[in-house]
Amino acid sequence: MGRGKPQLPGQRIVERWRPLEPDEIKINFDGAFDKQIFKYGIGIVCRDSEGKILYCRLEVNNRIPTTFAAKALACVQAVRMGLDLSYQRVVVEGDALSIIKKIQRNENDKSMLSPYIIDIKTLSKNFNKCRFRRIGRKGNETAHAIAQEALKLNITTYMEGQSLRTVITPAVKDAKDLELS
């Protein structure tokens, strides 16, 4: 996105799985908000260079002040998860353009998200290589589905080498029909 031909009105952009270098891990993050119960769900999914889901994290939180803060916290948790799993080279992706831009800027952030952005930048220095990319909502369906499932189940947990039934369909689309198990 942003490269090549400009998008015409009514034209759909199809986002596809972008292969990584063999030793890289992709970590997608997203957040979902339930207005009725005032809770946020966070979804994180880690994939290898072929698109296979390695780990998922579901988290529920009711102490996040805004949707932007929820997505920023999801990014912090995604980076922490990568470090906890001892990954060395990661690509962290989310559909929150403003958060990705704040992370990529060299100057200090002065918004209310500043504590999250500082944490993300500080933690990311512990990887051998860490890149942040914005991906459209269609390309981030699996992380979003996991965030919604966290809200539905009202749980915080890690899942290794598997994904929830409700996440399999978007995961297959998101990973361009690659084997996920």
Tab-separated table of N, CA and C in Angstrom:
chain	number	residue	atom	x	y	z
A	1	MET	N	0.836	-1.172	0.000
A	1	MET	CA	0.000	0.000	0.000
A	1	MET	C	0.880	1.233	0.000
A	2	GLY	N	0.411	2.302	-0.548
A	2	GLY	CA	1.200	3.522	-0.576
A	2	GLY	C	2.237	3.526	-1.680
A	3	ARG	N	2.490	2.383	-2.313
A	3	ARG	CA	3.459	2.311	-3.401
A	3	ARG	C	2.727	1.947	-4.673
A	4	GLY	N	3.306	2.261	-5.779
A	4	GLY	CA	2.699	1.880	-7.052
A	4	GLY	C	1.573	2.809	-7.445
A	5	LYS	N	0.559	2.242	-8.087
A	5	LYS	CA	-0.552	3.035	-8.602
A	5	LYS	C	-1.418	3.576	-7.464
A	6	PRO	N	-1.940	4.803	-7.630
A	6	PRO	CA	-2.856	5.324	-6.625
A	6	PRO	C	-4.168	4.550	-6.669
A	7	GLN	N	-4.822	4.462	-5.521
A	7	GLN	CA	-6.090	3.744	-5.447
A	7	GLN	C	-7.199	4.617	-6.008
A	8	LEU	N	-8.027	4.016	-6.854
A	8	LEU	CA	-9.157	4.714	-7.429
A	8	LEU	C	-10.364	4.547	-6.507
A	9	PRO	N	-11.296	5.522	-6.505
A	9	PRO	CA	-12.494	5.382	-5.678
A	9	PRO	C	-13.233	4.086	-6.021
A	10	GLY	N	-13.645	3.358	-4.987
A	10	GLY	CA	-14.368	2.114	-5.188
A	10	GLY	C	-13.475	0.913	-5.473
A	11	GLN	N	-12.179	1.139	-5.640
A	11	GLN	CA	-11.241	0.056	-5.929
A	11	GLN	C	-10.842	-0.616	-4.615
A	12	ARG	N	-10.886	-1.954	-4.587
A	12	ARG	CA	-10.484	-2.705	-3.400
A	12	ARG	C	-9.021	-3.075	-3.494
A	13	ILE	N	-8.347	-2.986	-2.373
A	13	ILE	CA	-6.965	-3.438	-2.318
A	13	ILE	C	-6.956	-4.756	-1.574
A	14	VAL	N	-6.406	-5.784	-2.187
A	14	VAL	CA	-6.331	-7.089	-1.556
A	14	VAL	C	-4.950	-7.217	-0.938
A	15	GLU	N	-4.927	-7.454	0.362
A	15	GLU	CA	-3.659	-7.622	1.047
A	15	GLU	C	-3.319	-9.094	1.094
A	16	ARG	N	-2.113	-9.410	0.813
A	16	ARG	CA	-1.683	-10.798	0.780
A	16	ARG	C	-0.554	-11.001	1.781
A	17	TRP	N	-0.384	-12.260	2.139
A	17	TRP	CA	0.717	-12.646	3.015
A	17	TRP	C	2.027	-12.249	2.360
A	18	ARG	N	2.855	-11.567	3.112
A	18	ARG	CA	4.171	-11.190	2.609
A	18	ARG	C	5.196	-12.117	3.242
A	19	PRO	N	5.875	-12.918	2.440
A	19	PRO	CA	6.866	-13.838	3.003
A	19	PRO	C	7.969	-13.077	3.748
A	20	LEU	N	8.473	-13.718	4.757
A	20	LEU	CA	9.546	-13.148	5.567
A	20	LEU	C	10.859	-13.829	5.211
A	21	GLU	N	11.923	-13.314	5.778
A	21	GLU	CA	13.192	-14.021	5.679
A	21	GLU	C	13.051	-15.289	6.522
A	22	PRO	N	13.786	-16.352	6.185
A	22	PRO	CA	13.598	-17.646	6.862
A	22	PRO	C	13.662	-17.609	8.396
A	23	ASP	N	14.464	-16.762	8.973
A	23	ASP	CA	14.604	-16.754	10.436
A	23	ASP	C	13.778	-15.659	11.116
A	24	GLU	N	12.877	-15.030	10.378
A	24	GLU	CA	12.031	-13.987	10.955
A	24	GLU	C	10.698	-14.558	11.429
A	25	ILE	N	10.127	-13.893	12.412
A	25	ILE	CA	8.811	-14.225	12.942
A	25	ILE	C	7.925	-13.002	12.763
A	26	LYS	N	6.695	-13.237	12.312
A	26	LYS	CA	5.745	-12.134	12.179
A	26	LYS	C	4.812	-12.179	13.383
A	27	ILE	N	4.644	-11.026	14.012
A	27	ILE	CA	3.749	-10.915	15.162
A	27	ILE	C	2.696	-9.865	14.826
A	28	ASN	N	1.455	-10.321	14.664
A	28	ASN	CA	0.339	-9.408	14.403
A	28	ASN	C	-0.398	-9.129	15.711
A	29	PHE	N	-0.886	-7.902	15.854
A	29	PHE	CA	-1.633	-7.523	17.052
A	29	PHE	C	-2.878	-6.744	16.673
A	30	ASP	N	-3.883	-6.808	17.525
A	30	ASP	CA	-5.086	-6.004	17.344
A	30	ASP	C	-5.850	-5.943	18.655
A	31	GLY	N	-6.782	-5.023	18.704
A	31	GLY	CA	-7.643	-4.876	19.867
A	31	GLY	C	-9.093	-4.777	19.427
A	32	ALA	N	-9.995	-5.198	20.299
A	32	ALA	CA	-11.433	-5.105	20.039
A	32	ALA	C	-12.105	-4.582	21.303
A	33	PHE	N	-13.143	-3.775	21.138
A	33	PHE	CA	-13.835	-3.151	22.269
A	33	PHE	C	-15.295	-3.581	22.296
A	34	ASP	N	-15.769	-3.949	23.469
A	34	ASP	CA	-17.184	-4.265	23.657
A	34	ASP	C	-17.807	-3.128	24.448
A	35	LYS	N	-18.610	-2.300	23.763
A	35	LYS	CA	-19.220	-1.111	24.382
A	35	LYS	C	-20.177	-1.464	25.510
A	36	GLN	N	-20.834	-2.594	25.390
A	36	GLN	CA	-21.843	-2.966	26.376
A	36	GLN	C	-21.243	-3.313	27.729
A	37	ILE	N	-20.080	-3.938	27.726
A	37	ILE	CA	-19.460	-4.325	29.003
A	37	ILE	C	-18.186	-3.523	29.304
A	38	PHE	N	-17.846	-2.593	28.424
A	38	PHE	CA	-16.676	-1.727	28.597
A	38	PHE	C	-15.400	-2.515	28.858
A	39	LYS	N	-15.150	-3.487	27.987
A	39	LYS	CA	-13.919	-4.272	28.071
A	39	LYS	C	-13.242	-4.293	26.716
A	40	TYR	N	-11.926	-4.425	26.774
A	40	TYR	CA	-11.114	-4.526	25.566
A	40	TYR	C	-10.535	-5.925	25.477
A	41	GLY	N	-10.525	-6.465	24.281
A	41	GLY	CA	-9.855	-7.722	24.024
A	41	GLY	C	-8.624	-7.445	23.180
A	42	ILE	N	-7.555	-8.134	23.483
A	42	ILE	CA	-6.313	-7.995	22.726
A	42	ILE	C	-6.009	-9.344	22.099
A	43	GLY	N	-5.650	-9.318	20.818
A	43	GLY	CA	-5.286	-10.537	20.112
A	43	GLY	C	-3.904	-10.407	19.509
A	44	ILE	N	-3.095	-11.429	19.716
A	44	ILE	CA	-1.733	-11.450	19.182
A	44	ILE	C	-1.516	-12.820	18.554
A	45	VAL	N	-0.929	-12.835	17.373
A	45	VAL	CA	-0.623	-14.108	16.705
A	45	VAL	C	0.803	-14.056	16.172
A	46	CYS	N	1.566	-15.113	16.451
A	46	CYS	CA	2.952	-15.231	15.969
A	46	CYS	C	2.986	-16.303	14.892
A	47	ARG	N	3.633	-15.962	13.775
A	47	ARG	CA	3.753	-16.903	12.663
A	47	ARG	C	5.207	-17.011	12.230
A	48	ASP	N	5.530	-18.192	11.710
A	48	ASP	CA	6.871	-18.362	11.154
A	48	ASP	C	6.901	-17.797	9.736
A	49	SER	N	8.037	-17.959	9.072
A	49	SER	CA	8.220	-17.357	7.749
A	49	SER	C	7.328	-17.971	6.672
A	50	GLU	N	6.709	-19.110	6.963
A	50	GLU	CA	5.811	-19.747	5.998
A	50	GLU	C	4.343	-19.465	6.300
A	51	GLY	N	4.063	-18.768	7.387
A	51	GLY	CA	2.687	-18.444	7.741
A	51	GLY	C	2.070	-19.360	8.767
A	52	LYS	N	2.790	-20.346	9.226
A	52	LYS	CA	2.270	-21.288	10.218
A	52	LYS	C	2.132	-20.588	11.573
A	53	ILE	N	0.961	-20.733	12.195
A	53	ILE	CA	0.735	-20.125	13.507
A	53	ILE	C	1.522	-20.896	14.556
A	54	LEU	N	2.366	-20.160	15.291
A	54	LEU	CA	3.170	-20.754	16.349
A	54	LEU	C	2.537	-20.545	17.720
A	55	TYR	N	2.134	-19.312	17.993
A	55	TYR	CA	1.537	-18.958	19.273
A	55	TYR	C	0.453	-17.912	19.069
A	56	CYS	N	-0.530	-17.937	19.968
A	56	CYS	CA	-1.554	-16.898	20.027
A	56	CYS	C	-1.642	-16.419	21.472
A	57	ARG	N	-2.049	-15.197	21.637
A	57	ARG	CA	-2.334	-14.664	22.970
A	57	ARG	C	-3.675	-13.959	22.924
A	58	LEU	N	-4.502	-14.276	23.897
A	58	LEU	CA	-5.789	-13.616	24.087
A	58	LEU	C	-5.697	-12.895	25.419
A	59	GLU	N	-6.166	-11.668	25.473
A	59	GLU	CA	-6.111	-10.921	26.728
A	59	GLU	C	-7.355	-10.040	26.842
A	60	VAL	N	-7.911	-9.987	28.039
A	60	VAL	CA	-9.044	-9.119	28.323
A	60	VAL	C	-8.597	-8.096	29.355
A	61	ASN	N	-9.023	-6.843	29.148
A	61	ASN	CA	-8.631	-5.770	30.054
A	61	ASN	C	-9.784	-4.778	30.149
A	62	ASN	N	-10.078	-4.338	31.343
A	62	ASN	CA	-11.135	-3.333	31.501
A	62	ASN	C	-10.602	-2.034	32.079
A	63	ARG	N	-9.298	-1.846	32.016
A	63	ARG	CA	-8.680	-0.633	32.559
A	63	ARG	C	-7.945	0.177	31.504
A	64	ILE	N	-8.398	0.116	30.289
A	64	ILE	CA	-7.746	0.855	29.215
A	64	ILE	C	-8.639	2.033	28.862
A	65	PRO	N	-8.089	3.253	28.852
A	65	PRO	CA	-8.926	4.446	28.697
A	65	PRO	C	-9.542	4.667	27.312
A	66	THR	N	-8.874	4.237	26.247
A	66	THR	CA	-9.383	4.497	24.904
A	66	THR	C	-9.062	3.327	23.980
A	67	THR	N	-9.698	3.327	22.812
A	67	THR	CA	-9.416	2.310	21.804
A	67	THR	C	-7.971	2.417	21.328
A	68	PHE	N	-7.477	3.655	21.163
A	68	PHE	CA	-6.080	3.836	20.748
A	68	PHE	C	-5.132	3.248	21.786
A	69	ALA	N	-5.438	3.464	23.059
A	69	ALA	CA	-4.603	2.906	24.129
A	69	ALA	C	-4.645	1.380	24.092
A	70	ALA	N	-5.812	0.815	23.785
A	70	ALA	CA	-5.934	-0.646	23.700
A	70	ALA	C	-5.040	-1.198	22.592
A	71	LYS	N	-5.035	-0.527	21.452
A	71	LYS	CA	-4.191	-0.993	20.343
A	71	LYS	C	-2.703	-0.792	20.665
A	72	ALA	N	-2.383	0.312	21.341
A	72	ALA	CA	-0.991	0.541	21.744
A	72	ALA	C	-0.550	-0.521	22.751
A	73	LEU	N	-1.424	-0.848	23.712
A	73	LEU	CA	-1.102	-1.893	24.681
A	73	LEU	C	-0.955	-3.237	23.972
A	74	ALA	N	-1.788	-3.501	22.975
A	74	ALA	CA	-1.663	-4.741	22.204
A	74	ALA	C	-0.294	-4.818	21.541
A	75	CYS	N	0.194	-3.690	21.041
A	75	CYS	CA	1.527	-3.666	20.422
A	75	CYS	C	2.615	-3.914	21.465
A	76	VAL	N	2.494	-3.295	22.641
A	76	VAL	CA	3.449	-3.544	23.733
A	76	VAL	C	3.467	-5.036	24.056
A	77	GLN	N	2.278	-5.624	24.190
A	77	GLN	CA	2.182	-7.045	24.531
A	77	GLN	C	2.754	-7.930	23.423
A	78	ALA	N	2.579	-7.519	22.176
A	78	ALA	CA	3.130	-8.276	21.046
A	78	ALA	C	4.658	-8.286	21.110
A	79	VAL	N	5.248	-7.135	21.387
A	79	VAL	CA	6.710	-7.048	21.489
A	79	VAL	C	7.196	-7.874	22.679
A	80	ARG	N	6.510	-7.748	23.809
A	80	ARG	CA	6.886	-8.538	24.997
A	80	ARG	C	6.791	-10.034	24.724
A	81	MET	N	5.746	-10.430	24.031
A	81	MET	CA	5.567	-11.849	23.711
A	81	MET	C	6.733	-12.353	22.863
A	82	GLY	N	7.131	-11.558	21.871
A	82	GLY	CA	8.275	-11.934	21.047
A	82	GLY	C	9.541	-12.107	21.863
A	83	LEU	N	9.753	-11.222	22.824
A	83	LEU	CA	10.927	-11.330	23.695
A	83	LEU	C	10.812	-12.536	24.622
A	84	ASP	N	9.615	-12.743	25.199
A	84	ASP	CA	9.405	-13.884	26.098
A	84	ASP	C	9.650	-15.211	25.387
A	85	LEU	N	9.355	-15.249	24.095
A	85	LEU	CA	9.547	-16.475	23.314
A	85	LEU	C	10.951	-16.557	22.712
A	86	SER	N	11.807	-15.601	23.069
A	86	SER	CA	13.219	-15.561	22.655
A	86	SER	C	13.409	-15.435	21.148
A	87	TYR	N	12.472	-14.780	20.483
A	87	TYR	CA	12.656	-14.507	19.063
A	87	TYR	C	13.734	-13.444	18.914
A	88	GLN	N	14.522	-13.537	17.850
A	88	GLN	CA	15.605	-12.589	17.621
A	88	GLN	C	15.297	-11.574	16.531
A	89	ARG	N	14.535	-12.020	15.510
A	89	ARG	CA	14.228	-11.165	14.357
A	89	ARG	C	12.714	-11.193	14.139
A	90	VAL	N	12.082	-10.036	14.307
A	90	VAL	CA	10.617	-9.994	14.219
A	90	VAL	C	10.135	-8.859	13.329
A	91	VAL	N	8.944	-9.083	12.778
A	91	VAL	CA	8.192	-8.051	12.081
A	91	VAL	C	6.886	-7.934	12.847
A	92	VAL	N	6.642	-6.779	13.431
A	92	VAL	CA	5.439	-6.549	14.223
A	92	VAL	C	4.467	-5.759	13.355
A	93	GLU	N	3.264	-6.322	13.157
A	93	GLU	CA	2.285	-5.694	12.276
A	93	GLU	C	0.966	-5.466	13.004
A	94	GLY	N	0.356	-4.332	12.670
A	94	GLY	CA	-0.972	-4.027	13.174
A	94	GLY	C	-1.657	-3.068	12.222
A	95	ASP	N	-2.965	-2.909	12.394
A	95	ASP	CA	-3.707	-2.028	11.490
A	95	ASP	C	-3.876	-0.618	12.054
A	96	ALA	N	-3.214	-0.320	13.163
A	96	ALA	CA	-3.296	1.000	13.799
A	96	ALA	C	-2.210	1.909	13.224
A	97	LEU	N	-2.532	2.592	12.136
A	97	LEU	CA	-1.555	3.414	11.425
A	97	LEU	C	-0.899	4.452	12.330
A	98	SER	N	-1.683	5.163	13.138
A	98	SER	CA	-1.106	6.222	13.985
A	98	SER	C	-0.090	5.654	14.974
A	99	ILE	N	-0.343	4.482	15.504
A	99	ILE	CA	0.587	3.873	16.460
A	99	ILE	C	1.867	3.447	15.748
A	100	ILE	N	1.738	2.816	14.591
A	100	ILE	CA	2.919	2.397	13.830
A	100	ILE	C	3.763	3.615	13.459
A	101	LYS	N	3.113	4.704	13.032
A	101	LYS	CA	3.855	5.922	12.678
A	101	LYS	C	4.593	6.491	13.887
A	102	LYS	N	3.952	6.512	15.050
A	102	LYS	CA	4.588	7.032	16.261
A	102	LYS	C	5.819	6.202	16.637
A	103	ILE	N	5.724	4.896	16.454
A	103	ILE	CA	6.854	4.009	16.764
A	103	ILE	C	7.999	4.258	15.794
A	104	GLN	N	7.683	4.491	14.536
A	104	GLN	CA	8.710	4.656	13.513
A	104	GLN	C	9.384	6.028	13.552
A	105	ARG	N	8.763	7.001	14.192
A	105	ARG	CA	9.360	8.341	14.274
A	105	ARG	C	10.541	8.348	15.238
A	106	ASN	N	11.516	9.202	14.915
A	106	ASN	CA	12.683	9.333	15.788
A	106	ASN	C	12.439	10.259	16.970
A	107	GLU	N	11.540	11.240	16.790
A	107	GLU	CA	11.301	12.192	17.879
A	107	GLU	C	10.398	11.580	18.956
A	108	ASN	N	10.448	12.180	20.128
A	108	ASN	CA	9.639	11.704	21.252
A	108	ASN	C	8.165	12.001	21.013
A	109	ASP	N	7.342	11.044	21.381
A	109	ASP	CA	5.902	11.201	21.258
A	109	ASP	C	5.400	11.998	22.460
A	110	LYS	N	4.489	12.927	22.217
A	110	LYS	CA	3.970	13.759	23.303
A	110	LYS	C	2.468	13.565	23.510
A	111	SER	N	1.924	12.508	22.922
A	111	SER	CA	0.494	12.246	23.060
A	111	SER	C	0.245	11.445	24.340
A	112	MET	N	-1.038	11.151	24.593
A	112	MET	CA	-1.369	10.341	25.761
A	112	MET	C	-0.879	8.897	25.607
A	113	LEU	N	-0.477	8.527	24.396
A	113	LEU	CA	0.060	7.191	24.154
A	113	LEU	C	1.555	7.095	24.435
A	114	SER	N	2.156	8.201	24.811
A	114	SER	CA	3.600	8.277	25.008
A	114	SER	C	4.177	7.143	25.873
A	115	PRO	N	3.577	6.805	27.011
A	115	PRO	CA	4.159	5.708	27.815
A	115	PRO	C	4.208	4.381	27.054
A	116	TYR	N	3.174	4.104	26.271
A	116	TYR	CA	3.152	2.865	25.483
A	116	TYR	C	4.214	2.897	24.398
A	117	ILE	N	4.326	4.039	23.709
A	117	ILE	CA	5.285	4.173	22.605
A	117	ILE	C	6.714	4.045	23.136
A	118	ILE	N	6.986	4.664	24.274
A	118	ILE	CA	8.317	4.559	24.892
A	118	ILE	C	8.619	3.103	25.231
A	119	ASP	N	7.650	2.402	25.830
A	119	ASP	CA	7.843	0.983	26.153
A	119	ASP	C	8.149	0.169	24.896
A	120	ILE	N	7.376	0.391	23.855
A	120	ILE	CA	7.565	-0.363	22.611
A	120	ILE	C	8.961	-0.125	22.046
A	121	LYS	N	9.362	1.143	21.972
A	121	LYS	CA	10.679	1.472	21.417
A	121	LYS	C	11.803	0.882	22.269
A	122	THR	N	11.654	0.959	23.588
A	122	THR	CA	12.684	0.436	24.491
A	122	THR	C	12.784	-1.080	24.385
A	123	LEU	N	11.648	-1.754	24.451
A	123	LEU	CA	11.637	-3.216	24.370
A	123	LEU	C	12.157	-3.718	23.030
A	124	SER	N	11.808	-3.026	21.950
A	124	SER	CA	12.193	-3.495	20.611
A	124	SER	C	13.706	-3.490	20.399
A	125	LYS	N	14.422	-2.734	21.192
A	125	LYS	CA	15.888	-2.701	21.073
A	125	LYS	C	16.528	-4.011	21.528
A	126	ASN	N	15.766	-4.870	22.207
A	126	ASN	CA	16.296	-6.144	22.700
A	126	ASN	C	16.295	-7.250	21.645
A	127	PHE	N	15.727	-6.977	20.482
A	127	PHE	CA	15.784	-7.933	19.374
A	127	PHE	C	17.035	-7.658	18.549
A	128	ASN	N	17.503	-8.660	17.811
A	128	ASN	CA	18.572	-8.425	16.845
A	128	ASN	C	18.052	-7.558	15.706
A	129	LYS	N	16.782	-7.788	15.330
A	129	LYS	CA	16.146	-7.000	14.280
A	129	LYS	C	14.659	-6.930	14.594
A	130	CYS	N	14.112	-5.729	14.544
A	130	CYS	CA	12.688	-5.542	14.799
A	130	CYS	C	12.174	-4.460	13.862
A	131	ARG	N	11.184	-4.833	13.045
A	131	ARG	CA	10.557	-3.874	12.134
A	131	ARG	C	9.080	-3.770	12.492
A	132	PHE	N	8.523	-2.585	12.294
A	132	PHE	CA	7.099	-2.352	12.521
A	132	PHE	C	6.466	-1.978	11.185
A	133	ARG	N	5.360	-2.646	10.872
A	133	ARG	CA	4.660	-2.371	9.621
A	133	ARG	C	3.174	-2.237	9.884
A	134	ARG	N	2.568	-1.334	9.142
A	134	ARG	CA	1.119	-1.206	9.160
A	134	ARG	C	0.567	-2.160	8.124
A	135	ILE	N	-0.474	-2.873	8.501
A	135	ILE	CA	-1.161	-3.754	7.569
A	135	ILE	C	-2.639	-3.390	7.629
A	136	GLY	N	-3.320	-3.506	6.499
A	136	GLY	CA	-4.746	-3.191	6.474
A	136	GLY	C	-5.560	-4.175	7.303
A	137	ARG	N	-6.788	-3.818	7.567
A	137	ARG	CA	-7.652	-4.655	8.404
A	137	ARG	C	-7.825	-6.065	7.855
A	138	LYS	N	-7.943	-6.187	6.543
A	138	LYS	CA	-8.111	-7.511	5.937
A	138	LYS	C	-6.903	-8.403	6.219
A	139	GLY	N	-5.733	-7.832	6.206
A	139	GLY	CA	-4.523	-8.601	6.475
A	139	GLY	C	-4.302	-8.887	7.944
A	140	ASN	N	-5.132	-8.281	8.792
A	140	ASN	CA	-4.973	-8.438	10.241
A	140	ASN	C	-6.184	-9.151	10.853
A	141	GLU	N	-6.937	-9.864	10.020
A	141	GLU	CA	-8.169	-10.503	10.478
A	141	GLU	C	-7.952	-11.501	11.607
A	142	THR	N	-6.873	-12.252	11.555
A	142	THR	CA	-6.655	-13.278	12.571
A	142	THR	C	-6.447	-12.649	13.947
A	143	ALA	N	-5.599	-11.640	14.046
A	143	ALA	CA	-5.377	-10.976	15.337
A	143	ALA	C	-6.679	-10.360	15.844
A	144	HIS	N	-7.466	-9.788	14.946
A	144	HIS	CA	-8.740	-9.194	15.350
A	144	HIS	C	-9.712	-10.272	15.842
A	145	ALA	N	-9.769	-11.400	15.137
A	145	ALA	CA	-10.647	-12.496	15.552
A	145	ALA	C	-10.247	-13.027	16.925
A	146	ILE	N	-8.952	-13.068	17.195
A	146	ILE	CA	-8.472	-13.522	18.498
A	146	ILE	C	-8.871	-12.520	19.583
A	147	ALA	N	-8.766	-11.226	19.280
A	147	ALA	CA	-9.182	-10.190	20.243
A	147	ALA	C	-10.674	-10.316	20.547
A	148	GLN	N	-11.476	-10.548	19.516
A	148	GLN	CA	-12.923	-10.712	19.719
A	148	GLN	C	-13.226	-11.975	20.523
A	149	GLU	N	-12.485	-13.027	20.269
A	149	GLU	CA	-12.685	-14.274	21.010
A	149	GLU	C	-12.292	-14.105	22.478
A	150	ALA	N	-11.264	-13.316	22.743
A	150	ALA	CA	-10.883	-13.031	24.135
A	150	ALA	C	-12.045	-12.373	24.875
A	151	LEU	N	-12.699	-11.421	24.208
A	151	LEU	CA	-13.859	-10.764	24.811
A	151	LEU	C	-15.002	-11.752	25.037
A	152	LYS	N	-15.264	-12.553	24.030
A	152	LYS	CA	-16.366	-13.511	24.099
A	152	LYS	C	-16.167	-14.512	25.234
A	153	LEU	N	-14.945	-15.027	25.361
A	153	LEU	CA	-14.649	-16.032	26.381
A	153	LEU	C	-14.258	-15.409	27.728
A	154	ASN	N	-13.955	-14.100	27.700
A	154	ASN	CA	-13.523	-13.364	28.890
A	154	ASN	C	-12.308	-14.038	29.543
A	155	ILE	N	-11.286	-14.302	28.702
A	155	ILE	CA	-10.090	-14.974	29.202
A	155	ILE	C	-8.819	-14.276	28.734
A	156	THR	N	-7.760	-14.527	29.507
A	156	THR	CA	-6.412	-14.134	29.122
A	156	THR	C	-5.589	-15.413	29.138
A	157	THR	N	-5.035	-15.776	27.983
A	157	THR	CA	-4.280	-17.020	27.901
A	157	THR	C	-3.356	-17.022	26.686
A	158	TYR	N	-2.390	-17.924	26.706
A	158	TYR	CA	-1.536	-18.206	25.552
A	158	TYR	C	-1.993	-19.523	24.951
A	159	MET	N	-1.828	-19.656	23.662
A	159	MET	CA	-2.096	-20.922	22.992
A	159	MET	C	-0.892	-21.228	22.116
A	160	GLU	N	-0.360	-22.428	22.248
A	160	GLU	CA	0.813	-22.802	21.473
A	160	GLU	C	0.430	-23.737	20.334
A	161	GLY	N	0.880	-23.406	19.135
A	161	GLY	CA	0.737	-24.277	17.984
A	161	GLY	C	-0.702	-24.586	17.601
A	162	GLN	N	-1.616	-23.768	18.004
A	162	GLN	CA	-3.009	-23.999	17.656
A	162	GLN	C	-3.726	-22.667	17.567
A	163	SER	N	-4.935	-22.701	17.077
A	163	SER	CA	-5.745	-21.495	17.081
A	163	SER	C	-7.185	-21.891	17.372
A	164	LEU	N	-7.974	-20.954	17.792
A	164	LEU	CA	-9.364	-21.219	18.102
A	164	LEU	C	-10.151	-21.502	16.836
A	165	ARG	N	-11.211	-22.287	16.974
A	165	ARG	CA	-12.048	-22.598	15.810
A	165	ARG	C	-12.511	-21.349	15.082
A	166	THR	N	-12.888	-20.330	15.841
A	166	THR	CA	-13.401	-19.103	15.221
A	166	THR	C	-12.328	-18.328	14.476
A	167	VAL	N	-11.064	-18.691	14.685
A	167	VAL	CA	-9.976	-17.959	14.066
A	167	VAL	C	-9.447	-18.664	12.824
A	168	ILE	N	-9.781	-19.917	12.665
A	168	ILE	CA	-9.200	-20.697	11.576
A	168	ILE	C	-9.556	-20.134	10.203
A	169	THR	N	-10.811	-19.799	9.961
A	169	THR	CA	-11.203	-19.288	8.641
A	169	THR	C	-10.461	-18.014	8.277
A	170	PRO	N	-10.467	-16.967	9.152
A	170	PRO	CA	-9.686	-15.783	8.781
A	170	PRO	C	-8.193	-16.068	8.717
A	171	ALA	N	-7.710	-16.992	9.528
A	171	ALA	CA	-6.279	-17.303	9.516
A	171	ALA	C	-5.876	-17.896	8.179
A	172	VAL	N	-6.692	-18.766	7.630
A	172	VAL	CA	-6.377	-19.371	6.337
A	172	VAL	C	-6.376	-18.307	5.257
A	173	LYS	N	-7.374	-17.420	5.275
A	173	LYS	CA	-7.407	-16.332	4.281
A	173	LYS	C	-6.195	-15.438	4.451
A	174	ASP	N	-5.895	-15.104	5.719
A	174	ASP	CA	-4.805	-14.184	6.027
A	174	ASP	C	-3.460	-14.770	5.599
A	175	ALA	N	-3.282	-16.065	5.748
A	175	ALA	CA	-2.007	-16.707	5.444
A	175	ALA	C	-1.978	-17.285	4.030
A	176	LYS	N	-2.968	-16.898	3.226
A	176	LYS	CA	-3.003	-17.305	1.821
A	176	LYS	C	-3.011	-18.825	1.672
A	177	ASP	N	-3.918	-19.448	2.451
A	177	ASP	CA	-4.168	-20.873	2.372
A	177	ASP	C	-2.953	-21.746	2.707
A	178	LEU	N	-2.042	-21.232	3.503
A	178	LEU	CA	-0.906	-22.058	3.931
A	178	LEU	C	-1.345	-22.956	5.081
A	179	GLU	N	-0.683	-24.070	5.244
A	179	GLU	CA	-1.018	-24.986	6.338
A	179	GLU	C	-0.731	-24.309	7.668
A	180	LEU	N	-1.684	-24.427	8.598
A	180	LEU	CA	-1.587	-23.717	9.864
A	180	LEU	C	-1.319	-24.637	11.038
A	181	SER	N	-1.289	-25.918	10.850
A	181	SER	CA	-1.090	-26.791	12.013
A	181	SER	C	0.267	-27.446	11.996
